[in-house]
Amino acid sequence: MSTFKAPKGTYDLIPPESATFLAVREAIAAPLRTSGYGYIETPGFENVELFARGVGESTDIVTKEMYAFETKGGDKLALRPEGTASVLRAALEANLHKAGNLPVKLWYSGSYYRYERPQKGRYRHFSQVGAEAIGVEDPAVDAELIILADQAYRSLGLRNFRILLNSLGDRECRPVYRAALQDFLRGLDLDEDTLRRAEINPLRVLDDKRESVQKQLTGAPLLRDYLCDACKTYHEEVRGLLTTAGVAFEDDLKLVRGLDYYTRTTFEFVHDGLGSQSAVGGGGRYDGLSEMIGGPALPSVGWALGVDRTVLALEAEGIELELPAVTSVFAVPLGEEARRVLFAKVTELRKAGIAADFAYGGKGLKAAMKAANRSGARYALVLGERDLADDVVQLKDMDSGEQSAVAIAEVLTELRSRLG
Ligand code: HAM
C-alpha cells in the first residue's frame, strides 16, 4: 500500500466492478442517443457565481457543500456540484439556442463534487448522467425525459423504483403560496435555524426529515391548492402523457428538491432498497434559470441520474449485468520466436475486432495458462517450438479443455467461426 489513500468520501472504480459503472452509464445514455440528444462536455469547474446564482444562494449545495476556491490568478471558481447550470451556460455561450432548432437537447456524463457528510450512497465525488432540453415549454418534453429515464432503469433490469411527481408552480402562483406557507410556518414551534430557513426558502422546510418538524407540518398549505390555471393544465398534461405511455408515477405534493431553479414539473426517482440515500435520480423544469444567469427567457427541463446509486440499486436487487467478455482469446507463446509470431497474430485478431490478450513477461507454460484462466478467455492459443515448425498453433477451449492444432494462417477464420 502507498502512503496515500483516496480522500474521505471518495472511492476508486477498479476492475472488475468498474465495468458495471461503464455499463450503467452506457445504459442511461442509450435511450438519449436515440431520442435526439447530443453529447456535451463542460469543464469540471466554473465561476463560483454561476452556481450561487443558478442553484441558489440559500441552498445547502451552495452554502455548505461547494468546493469553492480562488486561483493564483484571483479567479473565484468552484468544482461543479451539478450539471444543469454549466450545460445551460455552455449552450448560451455557444448560441445553440439561436440556431433555430428548439429545444436544444443535450446529454452529459461526468464527475460532480459536493462536500457532504459521507455515508453509503452519499459521496463527495460522484458520477451523474444527465439530460437537458433547453428552450421549449411543452409538457411532452417533460414527459419524454421521464419516460427515457424510466426506460433506462428498466433496460438495466431495475424494478423496485418509484417515480415521484409534483408541480412547483411558476412565478405567478408560487409567490402567493410561498407567503401562505410562511404564515403557517411562523406559527409553529421551530428552532431558530428552521425559522430562518422559513423566511428565506419556506418550501425547503417541507423537506425537513426530522419527525418533530414533520409532525407539525400536517395541515400545512399545499402548493397544489395554489397552482394557477396554466400550471394546473400543464401538470395535468404531463400526467396524462405519462399515463398513456404506461409509466407509473406517484403524486408527491411535498416534493420540493434541493435546488432553487425549479418551476412547475419536478420529479425524483427513488429506489426502495437503498436506505436513506434513496434518490437515484431527479430533475424538473427550470423556466427561469437562463434569465438568472444573464440569458434570454428559455424555459427548459432536465434530469440527472446518479451512477453510483444506480449501481447500488442493482446490487440491492441482486442484478448482475451481462457484460461483454473482456478477453475472448489469450495467447501463450513458448520461446522467443513463438513470441514474435504470436504477438503479430494477436495484433491481427484485435484489428479484426476479437478481444485478445497476451502472456507477457516470458512466463512458463504453467504460469501463462493460469493467466489465461484468470483472464476469463474462452480460448487459449498456445505456440511451442514444434508447432512453429509445423506452422500450426494449439487452440484450446478453456471450458472443455479440448485442444486442436490450427494452421497459423487459419487462426482468424477459425476463431471467427467459433466465436460467432
Ligand atoms: P440532484 O437531485 O442534486 O439533481 O442530483 C441528481 C442525482 O445525483 C441524485 O438523485 C443522486 O442519485 C445523485 N447524487 C447527488 N448527490 C450525490 C452524492 N453526494 N453522492 C452520490 N450521488 C449523488 C441535480 O443535480 C440536478 N442538476 C438535476 C437536473 C438536471 N435538474 C434539471 N436538470
Short mmCIF file of C-alpha atoms and ligand atoms in Angstrom, two decimals:
data_model
loop_
_atom_site.label_atom_id
_atom_site.label_comp_id
_atom_site.label_asym_id
_atom_site.label_seq_id
_atom_site.Cartn_x
_atom_site.Cartn_y
_atom_site.Cartn_z
CA MET A 1 0.00 0.00 0.00
CA SER A 2 1.17 3.57 -0.61
CA THR A 3 1.31 6.32 1.99
CA PHE A 4 -1.82 7.81 0.48
CA LYS A 5 -5.47 6.85 0.48
CA ALA A 6 -8.42 8.06 -1.56
CA PRO A 7 -9.74 11.27 0.09
CA LYS A 8 -12.61 10.97 2.55
CA GLY A 9 -15.97 10.49 0.87
CA THR A 10 -14.43 9.19 -2.37
CA TYR A 11 -13.65 5.77 -3.74
CA ASP A 12 -11.86 4.32 -6.73
CA LEU A 13 -13.52 2.39 -9.51
CA ILE A 14 -11.44 -0.67 -10.16
CA PRO A 15 -11.85 -3.76 -12.32
CA PRO A 16 -13.87 -5.87 -12.47
CA GLU A 17 -16.55 -3.72 -10.70
CA SER A 18 -15.67 -0.66 -12.79
CA ALA A 19 -17.13 -2.46 -15.84
CA THR A 20 -20.57 -2.25 -14.21
CA PHE A 21 -20.21 1.54 -13.89
CA LEU A 22 -19.39 1.85 -17.58
CA ALA A 23 -22.36 -0.34 -18.48
CA VAL A 24 -24.70 1.75 -16.30
CA ARG A 25 -23.52 5.00 -17.90
CA GLU A 26 -23.99 3.43 -21.31
CA ALA A 27 -27.48 2.13 -20.46
CA ILE A 28 -28.61 5.58 -19.27
CA ALA A 29 -27.14 7.26 -22.35
CA ALA A 30 -28.56 4.76 -24.87
CA PRO A 31 -32.19 5.99 -24.94
CA LEU A 32 -30.99 9.63 -25.03
CA ARG A 33 -28.76 8.97 -28.04
CA THR A 34 -31.72 7.64 -30.00
CA SER A 35 -34.06 10.47 -28.94
CA GLY A 36 -32.25 13.45 -30.42
CA TYR A 37 -29.93 14.35 -27.53
CA GLY A 38 -26.40 15.41 -28.48
CA TYR A 39 -23.42 14.87 -26.20
CA ILE A 40 -21.98 17.86 -24.35
CA GLU A 41 -18.94 18.09 -22.08
CA THR A 42 -18.19 21.11 -19.93
CA PRO A 43 -15.26 21.86 -17.55
CA GLY A 44 -15.12 20.29 -14.10
CA PHE A 45 -15.05 23.79 -12.58
CA GLU A 46 -16.88 27.02 -13.28
CA ASN A 47 -17.10 30.57 -11.99
CA VAL A 48 -18.48 30.15 -8.45
CA GLU A 49 -21.18 32.78 -9.17
CA LEU A 50 -22.76 30.57 -11.81
CA PHE A 51 -23.76 28.06 -9.13
CA ALA A 52 -24.52 30.67 -6.48
CA ARG A 53 -27.00 32.35 -8.81
CA GLY A 54 -28.20 29.22 -10.59
CA VAL A 55 -28.52 26.62 -7.86
CA GLY A 56 -29.44 29.25 -5.23
CA GLU A 57 -27.60 31.34 -2.61
CA SER A 58 -29.52 29.75 0.24
CA THR A 59 -29.34 26.10 -0.78
CA ASP A 60 -27.25 23.57 1.16
CA ILE A 61 -25.34 22.87 -2.04
CA VAL A 62 -24.11 26.46 -2.29
CA THR A 63 -23.78 27.40 1.38
CA LYS A 64 -22.26 24.19 2.75
CA GLU A 65 -21.30 21.75 0.05
CA MET A 66 -19.42 23.59 -2.65
CA TYR A 67 -15.70 23.12 -3.22
CA ALA A 68 -15.00 26.80 -3.88
CA PHE A 69 -11.50 28.21 -4.24
CA GLU A 70 -9.53 31.14 -5.51
CA THR A 71 -6.84 30.53 -8.12
CA LYS A 72 -3.39 32.08 -8.07
CA GLY A 73 -4.70 34.47 -10.73
CA GLY A 74 -7.54 35.57 -8.44
CA ASP A 75 -10.39 33.77 -10.23
CA LYS A 76 -13.14 32.56 -7.90
CA LEU A 77 -14.07 29.07 -9.06
CA ALA A 78 -15.93 26.04 -7.77
CA LEU A 79 -15.80 22.35 -8.63
CA ARG A 80 -19.17 21.69 -10.23
CA PRO A 81 -21.74 20.38 -7.73
CA GLU A 82 -24.23 19.64 -10.53
CA GLY A 83 -24.51 19.86 -14.30
CA THR A 84 -27.56 21.93 -15.24
CA ALA A 85 -26.12 25.42 -14.68
CA SER A 86 -22.93 24.50 -16.56
CA VAL A 87 -24.76 22.99 -19.52
CA LEU A 88 -27.07 25.98 -19.83
CA ARG A 89 -24.09 28.35 -19.53
CA ALA A 90 -22.29 26.46 -22.31
CA ALA A 91 -25.39 26.36 -24.57
CA LEU A 92 -25.86 30.13 -24.17
CA GLU A 93 -22.18 30.81 -24.74
CA ALA A 94 -22.23 28.80 -27.98
CA ASN A 95 -25.55 30.40 -29.01
CA LEU A 96 -27.07 26.96 -29.53
CA HIS A 97 -30.48 28.44 -28.79
CA LYS A 98 -30.15 30.79 -31.75
CA ALA A 99 -29.57 28.03 -34.30
CA GLY A 100 -33.34 27.86 -34.71
CA ASN A 101 -33.91 24.32 -33.57
CA LEU A 102 -35.56 24.36 -30.17
CA PRO A 103 -35.44 22.57 -27.87
CA VAL A 104 -31.69 22.18 -27.77
CA LYS A 105 -31.38 18.64 -26.43
CA LEU A 106 -28.13 17.71 -24.71
CA TRP A 107 -26.85 14.85 -22.59
CA TYR A 108 -23.75 14.61 -20.42
CA SER A 109 -21.84 12.27 -18.16
CA GLY A 110 -19.23 13.10 -15.59
CA SER A 111 -17.92 13.71 -12.09
CA TYR A 112 -19.59 16.07 -9.61
CA TYR A 113 -18.40 17.27 -6.22
CA ARG A 114 -20.26 18.08 -3.02
CA TYR A 115 -18.75 18.47 0.41
CA GLU A 116 -21.39 16.34 2.13
CA ARG A 117 -21.22 14.10 5.20
CA PRO A 118 -20.21 10.79 3.60
CA GLN A 119 -22.37 7.72 4.07
CA LYS A 120 -23.47 4.80 1.94
CA GLY A 121 -24.74 6.27 -1.35
CA ARG A 122 -23.58 9.78 -0.49
CA TYR A 123 -20.10 10.72 -1.61
CA ARG A 124 -18.03 13.85 -2.07
CA HIS A 125 -17.16 12.80 -5.58
CA PHE A 126 -19.91 11.08 -7.53
CA SER A 127 -20.98 10.45 -11.04
CA GLN A 128 -24.09 11.51 -12.96
CA VAL A 129 -25.51 11.07 -16.41
CA GLY A 130 -27.84 13.94 -17.23
CA ALA A 131 -30.07 15.32 -19.96
CA GLU A 132 -31.39 18.83 -20.61
CA ALA A 133 -33.97 20.03 -23.15
CA ILE A 134 -33.49 23.78 -23.47
CA GLY A 135 -35.80 26.45 -24.84
CA VAL A 136 -39.27 24.93 -25.08
CA GLU A 137 -42.31 24.94 -22.83
CA ASP A 138 -44.14 21.79 -23.80
CA PRO A 139 -45.42 19.12 -21.40
CA ALA A 140 -44.42 16.46 -23.94
CA VAL A 141 -40.74 17.29 -23.37
CA ASP A 142 -41.14 16.85 -19.61
CA ALA A 143 -42.89 13.53 -20.27
CA GLU A 144 -40.24 12.46 -22.78
CA LEU A 145 -37.45 12.90 -20.23
CA ILE A 146 -39.27 10.97 -17.51
CA ILE A 147 -40.11 8.18 -19.96
CA LEU A 148 -36.47 7.95 -21.11
CA ALA A 149 -35.17 7.68 -17.54
CA ASP A 150 -37.76 5.01 -16.80
CA GLN A 151 -36.69 3.17 -19.96
CA ALA A 152 -33.01 3.39 -18.92
CA TYR A 153 -33.65 1.94 -15.46
CA ARG A 154 -35.84 -0.82 -16.90
CA SER A 155 -33.23 -1.73 -19.51
CA LEU A 156 -30.86 -2.38 -16.59
CA GLY A 157 -33.44 -4.75 -15.09
CA LEU A 158 -34.37 -2.46 -12.18
CA ARG A 159 -37.93 -2.86 -10.88
CA ASN A 160 -38.08 -1.57 -7.27
CA PHE A 161 -38.01 2.11 -8.10
CA ARG A 162 -40.78 4.67 -7.98
CA ILE A 163 -41.29 7.98 -9.73
CA LEU A 164 -42.42 10.85 -7.50
CA LEU A 165 -44.01 13.75 -9.33
CA ASN A 166 -45.02 17.25 -8.32
CA SER A 167 -45.54 20.74 -9.72
CA LEU A 168 -43.81 23.69 -8.04
CA GLY A 169 -45.87 26.31 -9.84
CA ASP A 170 -44.48 29.32 -11.68
CA ARG A 171 -43.62 32.95 -10.96
CA GLU A 172 -47.35 33.79 -10.90
CA CYS A 173 -48.64 31.32 -8.36
CA ARG A 174 -45.64 30.27 -6.32
CA PRO A 175 -45.13 33.61 -4.53
CA VAL A 176 -48.75 33.50 -3.31
CA TYR A 177 -48.25 30.00 -1.98
CA ARG A 178 -44.89 30.92 -0.51
CA ALA A 179 -46.47 33.71 1.53
CA ALA A 180 -49.25 31.42 2.76
CA LEU A 181 -46.74 28.74 3.77
CA GLN A 182 -44.60 31.32 5.55
CA ASP A 183 -47.60 32.47 7.56
CA PHE A 184 -48.26 28.88 8.56
CA LEU A 185 -44.63 28.16 9.48
CA ARG A 186 -44.31 31.29 11.63
CA GLY A 187 -46.97 29.85 13.90
CA LEU A 188 -45.04 26.61 14.58
CA ASP A 189 -42.64 25.68 17.33
CA LEU A 190 -39.41 25.59 15.27
CA ASP A 191 -35.75 26.12 16.15
CA GLU A 192 -34.02 29.30 15.05
CA ASP A 193 -32.28 27.78 12.05
CA THR A 194 -35.51 26.39 10.69
CA LEU A 195 -37.33 29.65 11.27
CA ARG A 196 -34.61 31.42 9.34
CA ARG A 197 -34.99 28.91 6.53
CA ALA A 198 -38.74 29.55 6.59
CA GLU A 199 -38.02 33.18 5.82
CA ILE A 200 -35.51 32.55 3.04
CA ASN A 201 -36.86 29.40 1.42
CA PRO A 202 -40.02 28.15 3.16
CA LEU A 203 -40.63 25.33 0.65
CA ARG A 204 -37.46 23.63 1.81
CA VAL A 205 -38.87 23.30 5.34
CA LEU A 206 -41.41 20.85 3.87
CA ASP A 207 -38.46 18.63 3.04
CA ASP A 208 -37.16 18.59 6.65
CA LYS A 209 -36.71 14.94 7.57
CA ARG A 210 -36.96 15.40 11.36
CA GLU A 211 -40.06 13.88 12.92
CA SER A 212 -40.53 16.83 15.28
CA VAL A 213 -40.84 19.08 12.23
CA GLN A 214 -42.84 16.67 10.08
CA LYS A 215 -45.41 16.23 12.88
CA GLN A 216 -46.13 19.95 12.85
CA LEU A 217 -46.43 20.09 9.09
CA THR A 218 -49.71 18.20 8.86
CA GLY A 219 -52.21 20.79 7.82
CA ALA A 220 -49.61 22.94 6.06
CA PRO A 221 -51.00 24.62 2.94
CA LEU A 222 -50.24 22.59 -0.18
CA LEU A 223 -48.94 24.11 -3.38
CA ARG A 224 -51.47 22.09 -5.35
CA ASP A 225 -54.25 24.22 -3.95
CA TYR A 226 -52.48 27.39 -5.10
CA LEU A 227 -51.45 26.40 -8.65
CA CYS A 228 -52.66 28.86 -11.29
CA ASP A 229 -54.77 27.54 -14.15
CA ALA A 230 -51.85 27.50 -16.59
CA CYS A 231 -49.72 25.43 -14.19
CA LYS A 232 -52.61 23.09 -13.42
CA THR A 233 -53.31 22.45 -17.10
CA TYR A 234 -49.61 21.94 -17.82
CA HIS A 235 -49.25 19.45 -14.98
CA GLU A 236 -52.34 17.50 -15.95
CA GLU A 237 -50.97 17.22 -19.48
CA VAL A 238 -47.64 15.80 -18.20
CA ARG A 239 -49.52 13.33 -16.01
CA GLY A 240 -51.74 12.28 -18.90
CA LEU A 241 -48.82 11.71 -21.27
CA LEU A 242 -47.04 9.56 -18.69
CA THR A 243 -50.16 7.52 -18.07
CA THR A 244 -50.66 6.96 -21.80
CA ALA A 245 -47.03 5.86 -22.05
CA GLY A 246 -47.67 3.30 -19.31
CA VAL A 247 -45.19 4.94 -16.93
CA ALA A 248 -46.46 4.71 -13.36
CA PHE A 249 -45.83 7.62 -11.00
CA GLU A 250 -46.92 8.81 -7.58
CA ASP A 251 -48.09 12.35 -6.91
CA ASP A 252 -45.88 13.67 -4.11
CA LEU A 253 -47.28 17.02 -3.03
CA LYS A 254 -44.35 17.67 -0.72
CA LEU A 255 -41.58 17.02 -3.23
CA VAL A 256 -39.50 20.22 -3.41
CA ARG A 257 -35.92 19.13 -4.28
CA GLY A 258 -32.76 20.84 -3.04
CA LEU A 259 -32.06 23.26 -5.87
CA ASP A 260 -33.77 26.64 -6.24
CA TYR A 261 -34.13 26.82 -10.01
CA TYR A 262 -37.12 24.51 -10.32
CA THR A 263 -40.51 25.63 -11.61
CA ARG A 264 -43.57 23.53 -12.47
CA THR A 265 -42.71 19.86 -13.14
CA THR A 266 -40.38 18.29 -10.57
CA PHE A 267 -39.69 14.61 -10.12
CA GLU A 268 -37.49 12.18 -8.34
CA PHE A 269 -36.67 8.51 -8.91
CA VAL A 270 -36.40 6.69 -5.60
CA HIS A 271 -35.25 3.14 -5.04
CA ASP A 272 -36.66 1.24 -2.12
CA GLY A 273 -33.58 -0.87 -1.41
CA LEU A 274 -31.15 1.94 -0.63
CA GLY A 275 -31.97 3.19 2.86
CA SER A 276 -31.78 6.92 3.48
CA GLN A 277 -29.99 7.90 0.24
CA SER A 278 -32.85 6.56 -1.83
CA ALA A 279 -32.95 9.14 -4.65
CA VAL A 280 -31.29 7.51 -7.64
CA GLY A 281 -32.15 10.44 -9.87
CA GLY A 282 -34.10 13.65 -10.09
CA GLY A 283 -34.94 16.66 -12.15
CA GLY A 284 -37.55 19.05 -13.35
CA ARG A 285 -38.36 22.21 -15.21
CA TYR A 286 -36.27 25.36 -14.72
CA ASP A 287 -38.00 28.04 -16.74
CA GLY A 288 -36.23 30.99 -15.09
CA LEU A 289 -32.64 29.73 -14.85
CA SER A 290 -31.45 31.20 -18.13
CA GLU A 291 -32.51 34.70 -17.07
CA MET A 292 -30.94 34.17 -13.63
CA ILE A 293 -27.55 33.64 -15.28
CA GLY A 294 -27.93 36.56 -17.70
CA GLY A 295 -29.50 34.82 -20.71
CA PRO A 296 -32.82 35.27 -22.51
CA ALA A 297 -36.04 33.56 -21.44
CA LEU A 298 -35.50 29.88 -22.22
CA PRO A 299 -37.93 27.53 -20.49
CA SER A 300 -36.17 24.20 -20.04
CA VAL A 301 -36.37 20.83 -18.35
CA GLY A 302 -33.91 18.07 -17.48
CA TRP A 303 -32.73 15.39 -15.11
CA ALA A 304 -29.61 13.80 -13.73
CA LEU A 305 -29.35 10.17 -12.66
CA GLY A 306 -26.72 9.17 -10.11
CA VAL A 307 -24.49 6.43 -11.45
CA ASP A 308 -23.13 5.42 -8.02
CA ARG A 309 -26.62 4.98 -6.57
CA THR A 310 -27.87 3.18 -9.67
CA VAL A 311 -25.06 0.64 -9.20
CA LEU A 312 -26.09 0.27 -5.53
CA ALA A 313 -29.69 -0.24 -6.69
CA LEU A 314 -28.56 -3.05 -8.99
CA GLU A 315 -26.78 -4.68 -6.04
CA ALA A 316 -29.87 -4.24 -3.85
CA GLU A 317 -31.97 -6.08 -6.45
CA GLY A 318 -29.31 -8.75 -6.96
CA ILE A 319 -28.94 -7.86 -10.64
CA GLU A 320 -25.73 -8.82 -12.39
CA LEU A 321 -25.40 -7.15 -15.76
CA GLU A 322 -24.37 -9.24 -18.71
CA LEU A 323 -21.08 -7.60 -19.56
CA PRO A 324 -19.24 -8.25 -22.81
CA ALA A 325 -16.23 -10.58 -22.41
CA VAL A 326 -13.11 -8.59 -21.66
CA THR A 327 -10.90 -11.17 -23.31
CA SER A 328 -12.04 -13.84 -25.76
CA VAL A 329 -8.64 -15.21 -26.68
CA PHE A 330 -5.46 -15.43 -24.61
CA ALA A 331 -2.15 -16.08 -26.41
CA VAL A 332 0.60 -18.14 -24.77
CA PRO A 333 3.97 -18.17 -26.57
CA LEU A 334 6.65 -20.62 -25.56
CA GLY A 335 10.04 -19.25 -26.64
CA GLU A 336 11.41 -16.18 -28.41
CA GLU A 337 10.41 -16.94 -31.99
CA ALA A 338 6.91 -18.02 -30.86
CA ARG A 339 6.58 -14.72 -29.01
CA ARG A 340 7.19 -12.72 -32.17
CA VAL A 341 4.84 -14.79 -34.32
CA LEU A 342 2.06 -14.92 -31.75
CA PHE A 343 2.34 -11.22 -30.92
CA ALA A 344 1.73 -10.43 -34.60
CA LYS A 345 -1.22 -12.84 -34.57
CA VAL A 346 -2.78 -11.12 -31.53
CA THR A 347 -2.43 -7.75 -33.25
CA GLU A 348 -4.21 -9.21 -36.29
CA LEU A 349 -7.04 -10.63 -34.13
CA ARG A 350 -7.52 -7.31 -32.35
CA LYS A 351 -7.69 -5.44 -35.64
CA ALA A 352 -10.41 -7.86 -36.69
CA GLY A 353 -12.36 -6.98 -33.53
CA ILE A 354 -11.61 -10.06 -31.43
CA ALA A 355 -10.80 -9.25 -27.80
CA ALA A 356 -7.37 -10.76 -27.28
CA ASP A 357 -4.62 -10.64 -24.70
CA PHE A 358 -1.10 -11.97 -24.41
CA ALA A 359 1.10 -13.68 -21.81
CA TYR A 360 3.78 -11.05 -21.25
CA GLY A 361 6.96 -11.32 -19.24
CA GLY A 362 8.32 -14.61 -20.60
CA LYS A 363 6.07 -16.81 -18.43
CA GLY A 364 6.42 -20.57 -18.47
CA LEU A 365 3.51 -22.73 -19.69
CA LYS A 366 2.01 -23.25 -16.23
CA ALA A 367 2.01 -19.58 -15.16
CA ALA A 368 0.83 -18.49 -18.60
CA MET A 369 -2.13 -20.92 -18.57
CA LYS A 370 -3.03 -19.61 -15.12
CA ALA A 371 -3.08 -16.09 -16.55
CA ALA A 372 -5.24 -17.33 -19.45
CA ASN A 373 -7.68 -18.80 -16.92
CA ARG A 374 -7.81 -15.64 -14.87
CA SER A 375 -8.46 -13.51 -17.96
CA GLY A 376 -11.78 -15.28 -18.49
CA ALA A 377 -10.86 -16.01 -22.13
CA ARG A 378 -12.83 -18.72 -23.93
CA TYR A 379 -9.84 -19.85 -25.94
CA ALA A 380 -6.11 -20.04 -25.42
CA LEU A 381 -3.67 -20.04 -28.32
CA VAL A 382 -0.52 -21.93 -27.38
CA LEU A 383 2.50 -21.79 -29.65
CA GLY A 384 5.51 -24.00 -28.93
CA GLU A 385 8.65 -24.76 -30.95
CA ARG A 386 7.28 -27.91 -32.53
CA ASP A 387 4.07 -26.06 -33.54
CA LEU A 388 6.21 -23.39 -35.15
CA ALA A 389 8.00 -26.00 -37.21
CA ASP A 390 4.59 -27.37 -38.33
CA ASP A 391 3.15 -23.90 -38.97
CA VAL A 392 0.30 -24.57 -36.54
CA VAL A 393 -0.89 -23.24 -33.21
CA GLN A 394 -2.74 -25.16 -30.48
CA LEU A 395 -6.24 -23.81 -29.96
CA LYS A 396 -7.53 -24.75 -26.54
CA ASP A 397 -11.16 -24.44 -25.45
CA MET A 398 -10.85 -23.20 -21.86
CA ASP A 399 -14.20 -24.65 -20.78
CA SER A 400 -13.98 -28.17 -22.18
CA GLY A 401 -10.17 -28.40 -22.16
CA GLU A 402 -10.30 -29.72 -25.74
CA GLN A 403 -7.31 -28.81 -27.84
CA SER A 404 -6.66 -28.97 -31.58
CA ALA A 405 -3.97 -27.79 -33.97
CA VAL A 406 -4.96 -25.00 -36.35
CA ALA A 407 -2.83 -23.69 -39.23
CA ILE A 408 -1.38 -20.32 -38.16
CA ALA A 409 -2.77 -18.70 -41.30
CA GLU A 410 -6.26 -20.03 -40.46
CA VAL A 411 -6.45 -18.83 -36.85
CA LEU A 412 -8.52 -15.74 -37.56
CA THR A 413 -11.06 -17.61 -39.71
CA GLU A 414 -11.31 -20.42 -37.17
CA LEU A 415 -11.81 -18.07 -34.20
CA ARG A 416 -14.33 -16.00 -36.10
CA SER A 417 -16.50 -19.01 -36.76
CA ARG A 418 -16.13 -20.34 -33.22
CA LEU A 419 -16.89 -17.01 -31.52
CA GLY A 420 -19.79 -16.32 -33.84
P1 HAM B 1 -29.73 16.24 -7.75
O1 HAM B 1 -31.01 15.68 -7.25
O2 HAM B 1 -28.99 17.13 -6.85
O3 HAM B 1 -30.09 16.98 -9.11
O4 HAM B 1 -28.78 15.06 -8.18
C1 HAM B 1 -29.22 14.05 -9.06
C2 HAM B 1 -28.75 12.69 -8.60
O5 HAM B 1 -27.34 12.69 -8.38
C3 HAM B 1 -29.32 12.28 -7.23
O6 HAM B 1 -30.61 11.74 -7.38
C4 HAM B 1 -28.31 11.24 -6.79
O7 HAM B 1 -28.58 9.98 -7.41
C5 HAM B 1 -27.01 11.78 -7.35
N1 HAM B 1 -26.28 12.45 -6.27
C6 HAM B 1 -26.41 13.72 -5.83
N2 HAM B 1 -25.57 13.96 -4.81
C7 HAM B 1 -24.88 12.82 -4.59
C8 HAM B 1 -23.84 12.43 -3.66
N3 HAM B 1 -23.33 13.27 -2.77
N4 HAM B 1 -23.37 11.15 -3.73
C9 HAM B 1 -23.86 10.28 -4.66
N5 HAM B 1 -24.82 10.60 -5.54
C10 HAM B 1 -25.32 11.85 -5.52
C11 HAM B 1 -29.20 17.64 -9.89
O8 HAM B 1 -28.01 17.54 -9.78
C12 HAM B 1 -29.85 18.42 -10.99
N6 HAM B 1 -28.78 19.08 -11.77
C13 HAM B 1 -30.69 17.52 -11.87
C14 HAM B 1 -31.33 18.25 -13.00
C15 HAM B 1 -30.93 18.26 -14.28
N7 HAM B 1 -32.38 19.05 -12.92
C16 HAM B 1 -32.66 19.56 -14.10
N8 HAM B 1 -31.76 19.09 -14.95
#
